[in-house]
Amino acid sequence: QVQLVESGGGSVQAGGSLRLSCVASRYSYSRESMAWFRQVTGREREGVAAIDRDGSTVYANSVLGRFTISRVNYKNTLYLQMNSLKPEDTAIYYCAAGGNGLGLHIKDFDYWGQGTQVTVSS
């Protein structure tokens, strides 16, 4: 069974930083796109950043210049470095895999983690 496990979430004050990690097991994602999404209770899940197998990236406008997505294929690990965090970044962050291309749409990805909570206080 394919498994994605996120870690690195927590509570931080505005302006602070966090780094999220996502480890994929029982599957190799080196040939596929991976991404981070986030969701606030009562709102739709939204794409934050995606990276394809060649390392090309795309970001949501709301995080551009503050967040950086990266991957280490031989470790089957995806990262999201989040700097200059704002209270509006508070959400559950989900790792996604099994994508093709650089879309930030839920339908573009086949596999999902359970999520990690990020809370930013003002």
mmCIF file with all atom_site columns, N, CA, C and O in Angstrom, residues 69-98:
data_model
loop_
_atom_site.group_PDB
_atom_site.id
_atom_site.type_symbol
_atom_site.label_atom_id
_atom_site.label_alt_id
_atom_site.label_comp_id
_atom_site.label_asym_id
_atom_site.label_entity_id
_atom_site.label_seq_id
_atom_site.pdbx_PDB_ins_code
_atom_site.Cartn_x
_atom_site.Cartn_y
_atom_site.Cartn_z
_atom_site.occupancy
_atom_site.B_iso_or_equiv
_atom_site.pdbx_formal_charge
_atom_site.auth_seq_id
_atom_site.auth_comp_id
_atom_site.auth_asym_id
_atom_site.auth_atom_id
_atom_site.pdbx_PDB_model_num
ATOM 1   N N  . ILE A 1 69 ? 9.631  24.659 -2.612  1.00 0.00 ? 69 ILE A N  1
ATOM 2   C CA . ILE A 1 69 ? 9.418  23.219 -2.681  1.00 0.00 ? 69 ILE A CA 1
ATOM 3   C C  . ILE A 1 69 ? 10.654 22.560 -3.270  1.00 0.00 ? 69 ILE A C  1
ATOM 4   O O  . ILE A 1 69 ? 11.295 23.106 -4.167  1.00 0.00 ? 69 ILE A O  1
ATOM 5   N N  . SER A 1 70 ? 11.004 21.393 -2.739  1.00 0.00 ? 70 SER A N  1
ATOM 6   C CA . SER A 1 70 ? 12.158 20.658 -3.259  1.00 0.00 ? 70 SER A CA 1
ATOM 7   C C  . SER A 1 70 ? 11.934 19.169 -3.022  1.00 0.00 ? 70 SER A C  1
ATOM 8   O O  . SER A 1 70 ? 11.063 18.779 -2.247  1.00 0.00 ? 70 SER A O  1
ATOM 9   N N  . ARG A 1 71 ? 12.760 18.375 -3.680  1.00 0.00 ? 71 ARG A N  1
ATOM 10  C CA . ARG A 1 71 ? 12.633 16.922 -3.530  1.00 0.00 ? 71 ARG A CA 1
ATOM 11  C C  . ARG A 1 71 ? 14.007 16.283 -3.591  1.00 0.00 ? 71 ARG A C  1
ATOM 12  O O  . ARG A 1 71 ? 14.900 16.784 -4.266  1.00 0.00 ? 71 ARG A O  1
ATOM 13  N N  . VAL A 1 72 ? 14.156 15.159 -2.892  1.00 0.00 ? 72 VAL A N  1
ATOM 14  C CA . VAL A 1 72 ? 15.354 14.333 -2.977  1.00 0.00 ? 72 VAL A CA 1
ATOM 15  C C  . VAL A 1 72 ? 14.877 12.962 -3.408  1.00 0.00 ? 72 VAL A C  1
ATOM 16  O O  . VAL A 1 72 ? 14.323 12.191 -2.603  1.00 0.00 ? 72 VAL A O  1
ATOM 17  N N  . ASN A 1 73 ? 15.053 12.650 -4.676  1.00 0.00 ? 73 ASN A N  1
ATOM 18  C CA . ASN A 1 73 ? 14.435 11.450 -5.249  1.00 0.00 ? 73 ASN A CA 1
ATOM 19  C C  . ASN A 1 73 ? 14.953 10.160 -4.629  1.00 0.00 ? 73 ASN A C  1
ATOM 20  O O  . ASN A 1 73 ? 14.173 9.237  -4.379  1.00 0.00 ? 73 ASN A O  1
ATOM 21  N N  . TYR A 1 74 ? 16.255 10.073 -4.368  1.00 0.00 ? 74 TYR A N  1
ATOM 22  C CA . TYR A 1 74 ? 16.767 8.797  -3.862  1.00 0.00 ? 74 TYR A CA 1
ATOM 23  C C  . TYR A 1 74 ? 16.287 8.531  -2.442  1.00 0.00 ? 74 TYR A C  1
ATOM 24  O O  . TYR A 1 74 ? 16.320 7.396  -1.964  1.00 0.00 ? 74 TYR A O  1
ATOM 25  N N  . LYS A 1 75 ? 15.792 9.581  -1.770  1.00 0.00 ? 75 LYS A N  1
ATOM 26  C CA . LYS A 1 75 ? 15.203 9.420  -0.451  1.00 0.00 ? 75 LYS A CA 1
ATOM 27  C C  . LYS A 1 75 ? 13.681 9.330  -0.515  1.00 0.00 ? 75 LYS A C  1
ATOM 28  O O  . LYS A 1 75 ? 13.035 9.160  0.517   1.00 0.00 ? 75 LYS A O  1
ATOM 29  N N  . ASN A 1 76 ? 13.129 9.495  -1.725  1.00 0.00 ? 76 ASN A N  1
ATOM 30  C CA . ASN A 1 76 ? 11.666 9.523  -1.879  1.00 0.00 ? 76 ASN A CA 1
ATOM 31  C C  . ASN A 1 76 ? 11.047 10.549 -0.925  1.00 0.00 ? 76 ASN A C  1
ATOM 32  O O  . ASN A 1 76 ? 10.010 10.295 -0.302  1.00 0.00 ? 76 ASN A O  1
ATOM 33  N N  . THR A 1 77 ? 11.688 11.702 -0.825  1.00 0.00 ? 77 THR A N  1
ATOM 34  C CA . THR A 1 77 ? 11.267 12.712 0.141   1.00 0.00 ? 77 THR A CA 1
ATOM 35  C C  . THR A 1 77 ? 11.002 14.041 -0.536  1.00 0.00 ? 77 THR A C  1
ATOM 36  O O  . THR A 1 77 ? 11.772 14.478 -1.399  1.00 0.00 ? 77 THR A O  1
ATOM 37  N N  . LEU A 1 78 ? 9.922  14.676 -0.119  1.00 0.00 ? 78 LEU A N  1
ATOM 38  C CA . LEU A 1 78 ? 9.503  15.991 -0.604  1.00 0.00 ? 78 LEU A CA 1
ATOM 39  C C  . LEU A 1 78 ? 9.577  16.973 0.559   1.00 0.00 ? 78 LEU A C  1
ATOM 40  O O  . LEU A 1 78 ? 9.255  16.606 1.696   1.00 0.00 ? 78 LEU A O  1
ATOM 41  N N  . TYR A 1 79 ? 9.994  18.213 0.276   1.00 0.00 ? 79 TYR A N  1
ATOM 42  C CA . TYR A 1 79 ? 10.109 19.232 1.311   1.00 0.00 ? 79 TYR A CA 1
ATOM 43  C C  . TYR A 1 79 ? 9.323  20.483 0.925   1.00 0.00 ? 79 TYR A C  1
ATOM 44  O O  . TYR A 1 79 ? 9.095  20.764 -0.247  1.00 0.00 ? 79 TYR A O  1
ATOM 45  N N  . LEU A 1 80 ? 8.958  21.243 1.963   1.00 0.00 ? 80 LEU A N  1
ATOM 46  C CA . LEU A 1 80 ? 8.402  22.583 1.749   1.00 0.00 ? 80 LEU A CA 1
ATOM 47  C C  . LEU A 1 80 ? 9.005  23.497 2.808   1.00 0.00 ? 80 LEU A C  1
ATOM 48  O O  . LEU A 1 80 ? 8.681  23.380 3.991   1.00 0.00 ? 80 LEU A O  1
ATOM 49  N N  . GLN A 1 81 ? 9.905  24.371 2.383   1.00 0.00 ? 81 GLN A N  1
ATOM 50  C CA . GLN A 1 81 ? 10.481 25.360 3.271   1.00 0.00 ? 81 GLN A CA 1
ATOM 51  C C  . GLN A 1 81 ? 9.565  26.579 3.272   1.00 0.00 ? 81 GLN A C  1
ATOM 52  O O  . GLN A 1 81 ? 9.316  27.169 2.221   1.00 0.00 ? 81 GLN A O  1
ATOM 53  N N  . MET A 1 82 ? 9.076  26.944 4.451   1.00 0.00 ? 82 MET A N  1
ATOM 54  C CA . MET A 1 82 ? 8.133  28.047 4.567   1.00 0.00 ? 82 MET A CA 1
ATOM 55  C C  . MET A 1 82 ? 8.752  29.152 5.409   1.00 0.00 ? 82 MET A C  1
ATOM 56  O O  . MET A 1 82 ? 9.017  28.941 6.593   1.00 0.00 ? 82 MET A O  1
ATOM 57  N N  . ASN A 1 83 ? 8.981  30.289 4.799   1.00 0.00 ? 83 ASN A N  1
ATOM 58  C CA . ASN A 1 83 ? 9.557  31.445 5.480   1.00 0.00 ? 83 ASN A CA 1
ATOM 59  C C  . ASN A 1 83 ? 8.545  32.588 5.525   1.00 0.00 ? 83 ASN A C  1
ATOM 60  O O  . ASN A 1 83 ? 7.568  32.596 4.784   1.00 0.00 ? 83 ASN A O  1
ATOM 61  N N  . SER A 1 84 ? 8.813  33.562 6.382   1.00 0.00 ? 84 SER A N  1
ATOM 62  C CA . SER A 1 84 ? 7.950  34.743 6.501   1.00 0.00 ? 84 SER A CA 1
ATOM 63  C C  . SER A 1 84 ? 6.493  34.339 6.634   1.00 0.00 ? 84 SER A C  1
ATOM 64  O O  . SER A 1 84 ? 5.614  34.861 5.943   1.00 0.00 ? 84 SER A O  1
ATOM 65  N N  . LEU A 1 85 ? 6.242  33.403 7.515   1.00 0.00 ? 85 LEU A N  1
ATOM 66  C CA . LEU A 1 85 ? 4.889  32.871 7.662   1.00 0.00 ? 85 LEU A CA 1
ATOM 67  C C  . LEU A 1 85 ? 3.916  33.927 8.156   1.00 0.00 ? 85 LEU A C  1
ATOM 68  O O  . LEU A 1 85 ? 4.273  34.810 8.952   1.00 0.00 ? 85 LEU A O  1
ATOM 69  N N  . LYS A 1 86 ? 2.676  33.815 7.672   1.00 0.00 ? 86 LYS A N  1
ATOM 70  C CA . LYS A 1 86 ? 1.613  34.746 8.025   1.00 0.00 ? 86 LYS A CA 1
ATOM 71  C C  . LYS A 1 86 ? 0.469  33.972 8.686   1.00 0.00 ? 86 LYS A C  1
ATOM 72  O O  . LYS A 1 86 ? 0.306  32.770 8.425   1.00 0.00 ? 86 LYS A O  1
ATOM 73  N N  . PRO A 1 87 ? -0.356 34.624 9.487   1.00 0.00 ? 87 PRO A N  1
ATOM 74  C CA . PRO A 1 87 ? -1.504 33.923 10.086  1.00 0.00 ? 87 PRO A CA 1
ATOM 75  C C  . PRO A 1 87 ? -2.392 33.251 9.040   1.00 0.00 ? 87 PRO A C  1
ATOM 76  O O  . PRO A 1 87 ? -2.954 32.176 9.310   1.00 0.00 ? 87 PRO A O  1
ATOM 77  N N  . GLU A 1 88 ? -2.507 33.834 7.860   1.00 0.00 ? 88 GLU A N  1
ATOM 78  C CA . GLU A 1 88 ? -3.342 33.231 6.821   1.00 0.00 ? 88 GLU A CA 1
ATOM 79  C C  . GLU A 1 88 ? -2.743 31.970 6.219   1.00 0.00 ? 88 GLU A C  1
ATOM 80  O O  . GLU A 1 88 ? -3.384 31.301 5.400   1.00 0.00 ? 88 GLU A O  1
ATOM 81  N N  . ASP A 1 89 ? -1.509 31.627 6.604   1.00 0.00 ? 89 ASP A N  1
ATOM 82  C CA . ASP A 1 89 ? -0.926 30.351 6.185   1.00 0.00 ? 89 ASP A CA 1
ATOM 83  C C  . ASP A 1 89 ? -1.372 29.197 7.077   1.00 0.00 ? 89 ASP A C  1
ATOM 84  O O  . ASP A 1 89 ? -1.060 28.039 6.796   1.00 0.00 ? 89 ASP A O  1
ATOM 85  N N  . THR A 1 90 ? -2.084 29.506 8.155   1.00 0.00 ? 90 THR A N  1
ATOM 86  C CA . THR A 1 90 ? -2.569 28.476 9.061   1.00 0.00 ? 90 THR A CA 1
ATOM 87  C C  . THR A 1 90 ? -3.506 27.530 8.331   1.00 0.00 ? 90 THR A C  1
ATOM 88  O O  . THR A 1 90 ? -4.478 27.953 7.701   1.00 0.00 ? 90 THR A O  1
ATOM 89  N N  . ALA A 1 91 ? -3.194 26.228 8.396   1.00 0.00 ? 91 ALA A N  1
ATOM 90  C CA . ALA A 1 91 ? -3.976 25.222 7.674   1.00 0.00 ? 91 ALA A CA 1
ATOM 91  C C  . ALA A 1 91 ? -3.385 23.844 7.968   1.00 0.00 ? 91 ALA A C  1
ATOM 92  O O  . ALA A 1 91 ? -2.327 23.731 8.587   1.00 0.00 ? 91 ALA A O  1
ATOM 93  N N  . ILE A 1 92 ? -4.076 22.821 7.505   1.00 0.00 ? 92 ILE A N  1
ATOM 94  C CA . ILE A 1 92 ? -3.489 21.487 7.452   1.00 0.00 ? 92 ILE A CA 1
ATOM 95  C C  . ILE A 1 92 ? -2.823 21.361 6.087   1.00 0.00 ? 92 ILE A C  1
ATOM 96  O O  . ILE A 1 92 ? -3.458 21.636 5.055   1.00 0.00 ? 92 ILE A O  1
ATOM 97  N N  . TYR A 1 93 ? -1.582 20.940 6.093   1.00 0.00 ? 93 TYR A N  1
ATOM 98  C CA . TYR A 1 93 ? -0.805 20.823 4.862   1.00 0.00 ? 93 TYR A CA 1
ATOM 99  C C  . TYR A 1 93 ? -0.709 19.348 4.463   1.00 0.00 ? 93 TYR A C  1
ATOM 100 O O  . TYR A 1 93 ? -0.344 18.500 5.288   1.00 0.00 ? 93 TYR A O  1
ATOM 101 N N  . TYR A 1 94 ? -1.005 19.083 3.203   1.00 0.00 ? 94 TYR A N  1
ATOM 102 C CA . TYR A 1 94 ? -1.023 17.727 2.676   1.00 0.00 ? 94 TYR A CA 1
ATOM 103 C C  . TYR A 1 94 ? 0.024  17.555 1.577   1.00 0.00 ? 94 TYR A C  1
ATOM 104 O O  . TYR A 1 94 ? 0.176  18.419 0.716   1.00 0.00 ? 94 TYR A O  1
ATOM 105 N N  . CYS A 1 95 ? 0.672  16.422 1.617   1.00 0.00 ? 95 CYS A N  1
ATOM 106 C CA . CYS A 1 95 ? 1.587  16.013 0.562   1.00 0.00 ? 95 CYS A CA 1
ATOM 107 C C  . CYS A 1 95 ? 0.807  15.211 -0.480  1.00 0.00 ? 95 CYS A C  1
ATOM 108 O O  . CYS A 1 95 ? -0.083 14.420 -0.117  1.00 0.00 ? 95 CYS A O  1
ATOM 109 N N  . ALA A 1 96 ? 1.122  15.422 -1.740  1.00 0.00 ? 96 ALA A N  1
ATOM 110 C CA . ALA A 1 96 ? 0.455  14.699 -2.825  1.00 0.00 ? 96 ALA A CA 1
ATOM 111 C C  . ALA A 1 96 ? 1.494  14.163 -3.796  1.00 0.00 ? 96 ALA A C  1
ATOM 112 O O  . ALA A 1 96 ? 2.515  14.814 -4.038  1.00 0.00 ? 96 ALA A O  1
ATOM 113 N N  . ALA A 1 97 ? 1.221  13.006 -4.383  1.00 0.00 ? 97 ALA A N  1
ATOM 114 C CA . ALA A 1 97 ? 2.152  12.387 -5.327  1.00 0.00 ? 97 ALA A CA 1
ATOM 115 C C  . ALA A 1 97 ? 1.380  11.688 -6.441  1.00 0.00 ? 97 ALA A C  1
ATOM 116 O O  . ALA A 1 97 ? 0.152  11.580 -6.392  1.00 0.00 ? 97 ALA A O  1
ATOM 117 N N  . GLY A 1 98 ? 2.139  11.219 -7.420  1.00 0.00 ? 98 GLY A N  1
ATOM 118 C CA . GLY A 1 98 ? 1.492  10.533 -8.531  1.00 0.00 ? 98 GLY A CA 1
ATOM 119 C C  . GLY A 1 98 ? 0.959  11.472 -9.583  1.00 0.00 ? 98 GLY A C  1
ATOM 120 O O  . GLY A 1 98 ? 0.059  11.121 -10.342 1.00 0.00 ? 98 GLY A O  1
#
